[in-house]
Short mmCIF file of C-alpha atoms in Angstrom, two decimals:
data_model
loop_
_atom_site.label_atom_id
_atom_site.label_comp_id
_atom_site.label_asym_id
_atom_site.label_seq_id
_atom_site.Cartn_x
_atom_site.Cartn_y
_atom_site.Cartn_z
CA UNK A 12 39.50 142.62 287.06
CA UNK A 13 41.80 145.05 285.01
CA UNK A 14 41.72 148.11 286.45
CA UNK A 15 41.63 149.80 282.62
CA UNK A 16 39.39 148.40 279.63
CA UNK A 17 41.58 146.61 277.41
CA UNK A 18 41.55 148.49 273.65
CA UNK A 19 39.12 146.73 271.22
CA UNK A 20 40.31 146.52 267.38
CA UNK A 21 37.58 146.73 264.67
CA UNK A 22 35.86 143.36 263.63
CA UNK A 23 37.25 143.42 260.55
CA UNK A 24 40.58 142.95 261.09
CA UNK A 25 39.70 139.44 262.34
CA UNK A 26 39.15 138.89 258.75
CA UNK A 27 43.20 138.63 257.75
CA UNK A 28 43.96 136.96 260.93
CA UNK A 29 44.60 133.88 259.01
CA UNK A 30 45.25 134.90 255.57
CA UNK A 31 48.05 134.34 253.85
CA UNK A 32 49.55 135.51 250.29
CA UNK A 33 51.28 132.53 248.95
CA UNK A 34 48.99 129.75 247.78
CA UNK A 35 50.13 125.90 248.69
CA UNK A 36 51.24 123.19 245.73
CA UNK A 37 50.06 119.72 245.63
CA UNK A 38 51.78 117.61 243.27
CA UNK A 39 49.08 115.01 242.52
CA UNK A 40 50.53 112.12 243.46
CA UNK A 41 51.41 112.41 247.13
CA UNK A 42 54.39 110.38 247.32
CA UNK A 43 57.57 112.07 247.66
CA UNK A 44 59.84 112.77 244.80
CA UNK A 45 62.97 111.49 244.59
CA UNK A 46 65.90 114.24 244.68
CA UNK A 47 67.14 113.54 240.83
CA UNK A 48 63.96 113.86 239.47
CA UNK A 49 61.79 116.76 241.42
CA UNK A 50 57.93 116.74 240.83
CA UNK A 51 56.98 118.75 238.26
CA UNK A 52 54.36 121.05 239.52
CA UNK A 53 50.54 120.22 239.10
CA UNK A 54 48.15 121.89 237.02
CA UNK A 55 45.71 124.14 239.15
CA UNK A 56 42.49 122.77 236.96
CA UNK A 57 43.94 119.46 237.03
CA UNK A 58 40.31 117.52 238.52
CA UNK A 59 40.97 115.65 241.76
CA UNK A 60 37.21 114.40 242.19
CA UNK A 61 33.81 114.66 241.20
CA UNK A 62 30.53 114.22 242.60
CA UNK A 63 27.51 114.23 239.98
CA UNK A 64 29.77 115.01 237.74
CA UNK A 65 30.93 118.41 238.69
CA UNK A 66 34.27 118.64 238.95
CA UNK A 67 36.32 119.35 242.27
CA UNK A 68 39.98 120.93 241.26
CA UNK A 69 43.08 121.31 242.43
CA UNK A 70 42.78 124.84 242.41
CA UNK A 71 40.14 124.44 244.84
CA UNK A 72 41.80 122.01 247.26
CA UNK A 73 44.61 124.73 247.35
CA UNK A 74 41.97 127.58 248.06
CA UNK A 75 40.74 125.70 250.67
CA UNK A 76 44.00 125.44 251.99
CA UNK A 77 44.59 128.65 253.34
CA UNK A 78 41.26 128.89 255.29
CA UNK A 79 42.90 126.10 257.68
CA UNK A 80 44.28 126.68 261.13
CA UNK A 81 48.19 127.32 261.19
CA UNK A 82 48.44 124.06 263.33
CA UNK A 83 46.86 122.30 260.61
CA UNK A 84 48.86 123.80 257.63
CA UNK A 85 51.73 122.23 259.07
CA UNK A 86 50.84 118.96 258.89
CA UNK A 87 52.44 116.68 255.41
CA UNK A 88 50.73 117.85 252.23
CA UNK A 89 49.81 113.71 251.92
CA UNK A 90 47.81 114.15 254.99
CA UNK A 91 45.73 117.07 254.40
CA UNK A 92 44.87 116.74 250.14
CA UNK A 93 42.73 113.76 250.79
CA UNK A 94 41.31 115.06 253.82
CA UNK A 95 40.89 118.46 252.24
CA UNK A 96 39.32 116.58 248.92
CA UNK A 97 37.06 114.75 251.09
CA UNK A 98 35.92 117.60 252.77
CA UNK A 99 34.86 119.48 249.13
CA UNK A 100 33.17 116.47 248.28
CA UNK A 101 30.94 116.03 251.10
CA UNK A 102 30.34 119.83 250.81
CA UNK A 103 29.62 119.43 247.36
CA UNK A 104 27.20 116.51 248.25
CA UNK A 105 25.02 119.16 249.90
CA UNK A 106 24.71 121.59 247.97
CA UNK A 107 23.96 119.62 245.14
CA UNK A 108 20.91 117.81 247.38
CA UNK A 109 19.95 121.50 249.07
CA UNK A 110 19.75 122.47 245.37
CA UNK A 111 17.86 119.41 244.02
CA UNK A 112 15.66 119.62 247.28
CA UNK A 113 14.76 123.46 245.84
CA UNK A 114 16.50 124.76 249.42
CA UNK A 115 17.72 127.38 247.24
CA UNK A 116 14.11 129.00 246.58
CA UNK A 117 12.99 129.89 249.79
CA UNK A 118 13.11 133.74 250.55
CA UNK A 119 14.82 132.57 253.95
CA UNK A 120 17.61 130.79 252.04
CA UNK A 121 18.13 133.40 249.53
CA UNK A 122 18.58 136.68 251.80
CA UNK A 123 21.16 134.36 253.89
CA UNK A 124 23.11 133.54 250.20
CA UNK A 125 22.81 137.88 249.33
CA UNK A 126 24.50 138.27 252.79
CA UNK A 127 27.20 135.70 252.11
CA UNK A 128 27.75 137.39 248.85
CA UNK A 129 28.11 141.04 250.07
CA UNK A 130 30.46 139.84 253.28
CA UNK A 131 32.18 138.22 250.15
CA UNK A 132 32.39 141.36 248.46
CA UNK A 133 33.29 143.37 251.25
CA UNK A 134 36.40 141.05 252.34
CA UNK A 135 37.40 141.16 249.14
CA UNK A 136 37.23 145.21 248.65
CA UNK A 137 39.11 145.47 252.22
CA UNK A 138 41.59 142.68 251.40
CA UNK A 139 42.59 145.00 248.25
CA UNK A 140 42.98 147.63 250.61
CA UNK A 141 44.42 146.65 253.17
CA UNK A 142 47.17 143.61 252.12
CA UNK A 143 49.53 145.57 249.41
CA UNK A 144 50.56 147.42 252.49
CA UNK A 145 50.99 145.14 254.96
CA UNK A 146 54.47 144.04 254.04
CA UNK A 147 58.04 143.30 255.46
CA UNK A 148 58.91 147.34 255.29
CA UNK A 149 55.67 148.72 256.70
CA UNK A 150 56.16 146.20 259.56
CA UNK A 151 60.17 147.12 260.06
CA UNK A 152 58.93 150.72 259.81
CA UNK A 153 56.12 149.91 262.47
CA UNK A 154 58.81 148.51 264.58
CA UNK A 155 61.55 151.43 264.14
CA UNK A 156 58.90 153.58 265.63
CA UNK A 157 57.35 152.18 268.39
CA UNK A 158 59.79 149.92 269.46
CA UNK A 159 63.76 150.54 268.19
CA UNK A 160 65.47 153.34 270.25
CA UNK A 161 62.97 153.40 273.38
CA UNK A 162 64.06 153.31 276.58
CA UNK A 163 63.57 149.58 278.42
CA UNK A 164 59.96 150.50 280.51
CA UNK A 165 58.86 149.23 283.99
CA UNK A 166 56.81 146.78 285.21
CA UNK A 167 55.30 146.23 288.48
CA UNK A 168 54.13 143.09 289.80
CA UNK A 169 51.21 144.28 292.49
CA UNK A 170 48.26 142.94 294.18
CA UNK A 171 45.82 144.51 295.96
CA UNK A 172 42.15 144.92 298.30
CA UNK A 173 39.16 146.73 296.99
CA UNK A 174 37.17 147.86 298.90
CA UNK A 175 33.79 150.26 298.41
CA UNK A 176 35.03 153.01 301.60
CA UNK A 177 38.15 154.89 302.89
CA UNK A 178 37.25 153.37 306.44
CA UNK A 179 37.56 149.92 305.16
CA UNK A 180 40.54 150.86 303.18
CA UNK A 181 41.94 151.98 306.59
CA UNK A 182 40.83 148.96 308.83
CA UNK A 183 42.40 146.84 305.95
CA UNK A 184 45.66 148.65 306.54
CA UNK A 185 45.44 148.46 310.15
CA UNK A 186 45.15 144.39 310.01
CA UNK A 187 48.17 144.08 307.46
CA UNK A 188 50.70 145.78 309.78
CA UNK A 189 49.29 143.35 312.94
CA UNK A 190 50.04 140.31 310.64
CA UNK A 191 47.10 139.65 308.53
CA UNK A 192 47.83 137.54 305.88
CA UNK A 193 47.49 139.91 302.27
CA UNK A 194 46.12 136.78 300.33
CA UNK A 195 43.68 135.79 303.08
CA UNK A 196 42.36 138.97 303.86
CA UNK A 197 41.96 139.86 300.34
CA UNK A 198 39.90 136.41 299.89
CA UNK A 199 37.54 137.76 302.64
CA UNK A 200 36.66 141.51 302.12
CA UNK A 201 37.79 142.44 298.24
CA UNK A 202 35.46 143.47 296.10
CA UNK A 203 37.60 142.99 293.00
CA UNK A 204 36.38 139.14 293.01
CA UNK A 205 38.44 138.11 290.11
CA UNK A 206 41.60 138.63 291.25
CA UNK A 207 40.56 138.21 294.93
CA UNK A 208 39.41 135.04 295.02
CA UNK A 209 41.76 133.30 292.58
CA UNK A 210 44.73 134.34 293.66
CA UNK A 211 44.61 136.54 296.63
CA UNK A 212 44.53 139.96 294.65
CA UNK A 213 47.49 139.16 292.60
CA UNK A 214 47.20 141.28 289.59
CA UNK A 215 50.45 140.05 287.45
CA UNK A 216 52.76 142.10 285.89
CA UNK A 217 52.09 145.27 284.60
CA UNK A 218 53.77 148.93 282.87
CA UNK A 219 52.52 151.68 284.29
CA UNK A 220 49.82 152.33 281.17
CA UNK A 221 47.92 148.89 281.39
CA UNK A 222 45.94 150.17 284.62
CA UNK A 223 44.19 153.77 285.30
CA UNK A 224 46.30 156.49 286.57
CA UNK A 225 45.44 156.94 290.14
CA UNK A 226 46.31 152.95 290.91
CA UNK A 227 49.56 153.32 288.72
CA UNK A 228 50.87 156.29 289.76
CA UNK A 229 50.95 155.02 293.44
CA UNK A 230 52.32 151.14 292.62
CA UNK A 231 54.68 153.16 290.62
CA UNK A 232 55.89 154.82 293.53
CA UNK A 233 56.41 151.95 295.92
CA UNK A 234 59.16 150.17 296.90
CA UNK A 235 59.49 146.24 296.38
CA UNK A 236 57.58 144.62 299.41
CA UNK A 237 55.88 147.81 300.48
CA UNK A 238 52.19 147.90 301.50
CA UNK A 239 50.24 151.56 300.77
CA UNK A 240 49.69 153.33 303.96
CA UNK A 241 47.09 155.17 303.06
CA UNK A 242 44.22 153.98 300.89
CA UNK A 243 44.34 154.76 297.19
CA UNK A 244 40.83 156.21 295.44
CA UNK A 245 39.90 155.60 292.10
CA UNK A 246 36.52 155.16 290.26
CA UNK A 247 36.63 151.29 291.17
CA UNK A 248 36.80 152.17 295.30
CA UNK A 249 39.51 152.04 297.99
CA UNK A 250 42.82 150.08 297.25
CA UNK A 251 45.19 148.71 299.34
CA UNK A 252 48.63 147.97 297.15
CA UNK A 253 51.28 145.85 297.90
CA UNK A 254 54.36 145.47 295.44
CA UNK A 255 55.49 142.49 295.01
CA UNK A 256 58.36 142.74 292.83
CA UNK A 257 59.97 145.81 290.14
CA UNK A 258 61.50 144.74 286.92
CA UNK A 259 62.86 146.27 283.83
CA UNK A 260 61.24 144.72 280.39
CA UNK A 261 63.62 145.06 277.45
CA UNK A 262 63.03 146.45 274.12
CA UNK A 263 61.88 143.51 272.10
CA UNK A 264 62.61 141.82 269.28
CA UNK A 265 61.53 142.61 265.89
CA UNK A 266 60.40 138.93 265.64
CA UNK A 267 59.00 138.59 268.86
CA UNK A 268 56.39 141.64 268.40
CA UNK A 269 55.72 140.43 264.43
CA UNK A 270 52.68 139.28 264.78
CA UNK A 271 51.43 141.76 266.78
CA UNK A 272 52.92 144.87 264.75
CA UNK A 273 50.88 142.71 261.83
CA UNK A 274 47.44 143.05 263.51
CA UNK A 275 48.07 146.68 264.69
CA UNK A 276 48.70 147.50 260.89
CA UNK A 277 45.56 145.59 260.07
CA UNK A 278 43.37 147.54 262.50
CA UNK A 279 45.04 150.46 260.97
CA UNK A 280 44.52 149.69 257.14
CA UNK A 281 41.80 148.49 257.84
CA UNK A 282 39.98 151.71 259.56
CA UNK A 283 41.62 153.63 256.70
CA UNK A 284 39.89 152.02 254.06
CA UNK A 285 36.45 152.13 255.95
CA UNK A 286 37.10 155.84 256.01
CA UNK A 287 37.87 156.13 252.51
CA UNK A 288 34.52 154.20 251.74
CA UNK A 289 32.26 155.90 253.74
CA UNK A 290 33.61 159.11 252.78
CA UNK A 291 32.61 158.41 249.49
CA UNK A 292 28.71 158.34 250.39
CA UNK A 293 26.25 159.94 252.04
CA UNK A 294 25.31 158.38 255.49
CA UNK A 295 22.17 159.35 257.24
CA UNK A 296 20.88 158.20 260.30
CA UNK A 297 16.94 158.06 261.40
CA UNK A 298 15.25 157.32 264.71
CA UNK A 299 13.18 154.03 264.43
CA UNK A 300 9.89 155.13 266.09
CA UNK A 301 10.07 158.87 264.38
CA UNK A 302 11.51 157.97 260.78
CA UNK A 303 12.91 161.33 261.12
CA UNK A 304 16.65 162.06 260.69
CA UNK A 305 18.82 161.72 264.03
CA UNK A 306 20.07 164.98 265.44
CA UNK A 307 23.61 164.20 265.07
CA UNK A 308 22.83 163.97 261.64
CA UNK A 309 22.20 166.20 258.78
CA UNK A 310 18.78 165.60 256.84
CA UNK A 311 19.20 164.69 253.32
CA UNK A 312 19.27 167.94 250.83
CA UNK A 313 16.87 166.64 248.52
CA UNK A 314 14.46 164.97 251.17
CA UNK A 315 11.23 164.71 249.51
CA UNK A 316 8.12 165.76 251.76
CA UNK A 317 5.84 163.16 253.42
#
């Protein structure tokens, strides 16, 4: 158990998590060229397959491309273009049977296809939004602010007993400084389950923000080895601490916090242009069993009378 929830980005984001702005070449033929005569590069519409008749491209191999897994877009291009024009093909296969089968007139069918299309739309719209900005000097910026210049920050490495009362709390103390065993005993009467039974109430490494104020600002305070002496309250119970260790975590790199400075942009660009958009219209909310507007929001100007 954390002892503070853990910060939830918006769903969105997850949309560029494995997007990328340079498109892949396939030369056609996937054997290497030689170095004295380079492969000239492929048409995009060049046709790598058809099924029926309808033509697969390489445009499209290349599109689907990008939708891979990083592991997988490292693999040799003569590897994945066959398995990638397979994979069009057998998709291509079923749609052209759902199609011939009439899948594609059923109201069921049809509402799922408008959905696809306005997710499609929508990733699109946010993808314009969002991706001009997210470049090399927004994430150096990024970087100069929240990282460059600040002082190296603490970390504790804790664990610790929950328990539901002060008296507990107490009686746990009073066992520790006869000899208890800290793992043991936290095994036996923690409340805090996760961390108890796993691994004795270890809670890892941690700066003084990743848990709620009251536990932090007494781990904080403690020496390396030292066990609370009195318990600690917070919302979650009674605590017993012990420190384990202290260290010092340096400043890191600019490429070691990349990828990370790349999602927090994301989150940020991409609650920005959900702002703009909604901005833009007029959003009213009704209660389901009334029909009436919601409190919290303003009744339409022009509402016309029931």
């Amino acid at each position: 158990m954390r002892l503070i929830p853990h910060a939830f980005g918006l769903a969105a984001a997850a949309l560029f998590a494995t997007t990328t702005l340079c498109t892949p070449s396939f030369a056609a033929d996937p054997a290497p060229a030689t170095a004295a005569a380079p492969a000239k590069p492929a048409d995009p519409n060049a046709v790598v397959a058809t099924v029926n008749g309808e033509k697969i491209t390489l445009s499209d191999v290349q599109t689907a491309m990008i939708f891979l897994p990083p592991q997988m877009r490292q693999l040799p291009p003569n590897l994945i273009f066959p398995m990638l024009v397979n994979q069009l093909a057998d998709q291509k296969a079923i749609l052209i049977t759902a199609q011939k089968e009439g899948l594609d007139k059923k109201p069921e069918t049809q509402q799922m296809m408008v959905n696809a299309s306005n997710i499609a739309l929508q990733n699109a719209w946010l993808s314009e939004q969002v991706m001009p900005h997210l470049n090399d000097d927004a994430v150096k910026q990024y970087y100069d602010q929240n990282y460059a210049g600040k002082p190296a920050e603490k970390e504790v490495h804790a664990r610790h007993i929950l328990v539901k009362t002060e008296a507990e709390a107490n009686d746990v103390i009073k066992k520790l400084k006869a000899g208890a065993d800290f793992g043991k005993l936290a095994a036996e009467v923690s409340t805090d389950k996760g961390s108890a039974q796993q691994n004795g109430g270890d809670l890892g490494w941690f700066k003084k923000t990743d848990m709620i104020p009251a536990f932090s600002d007494a781990a904080f305070a403690m020496k390396k080895g030292e066990i609370s002496s009195t318990p600690v309250k917070s919302q979650y119970g009674y605590h017993v601490i012990q420190v384990l260790d202290t260290r010092t975590d340096p400043v890191p790199t600019l490429d070691a916090v990349r990828d990370k400075i790349r999602q927090a942009l994301i989150q940020k660009y991409v609650r920005e242009a959900v702002d703009k958009a909604t901005n833009q219209v007029k959003i009213v909310r009704f209660d389901p069993n009334t029909g009436k507007p919601l409190a919290d929001a303003p009744a339409p100007a022009a509402a016309p009378k029931k």
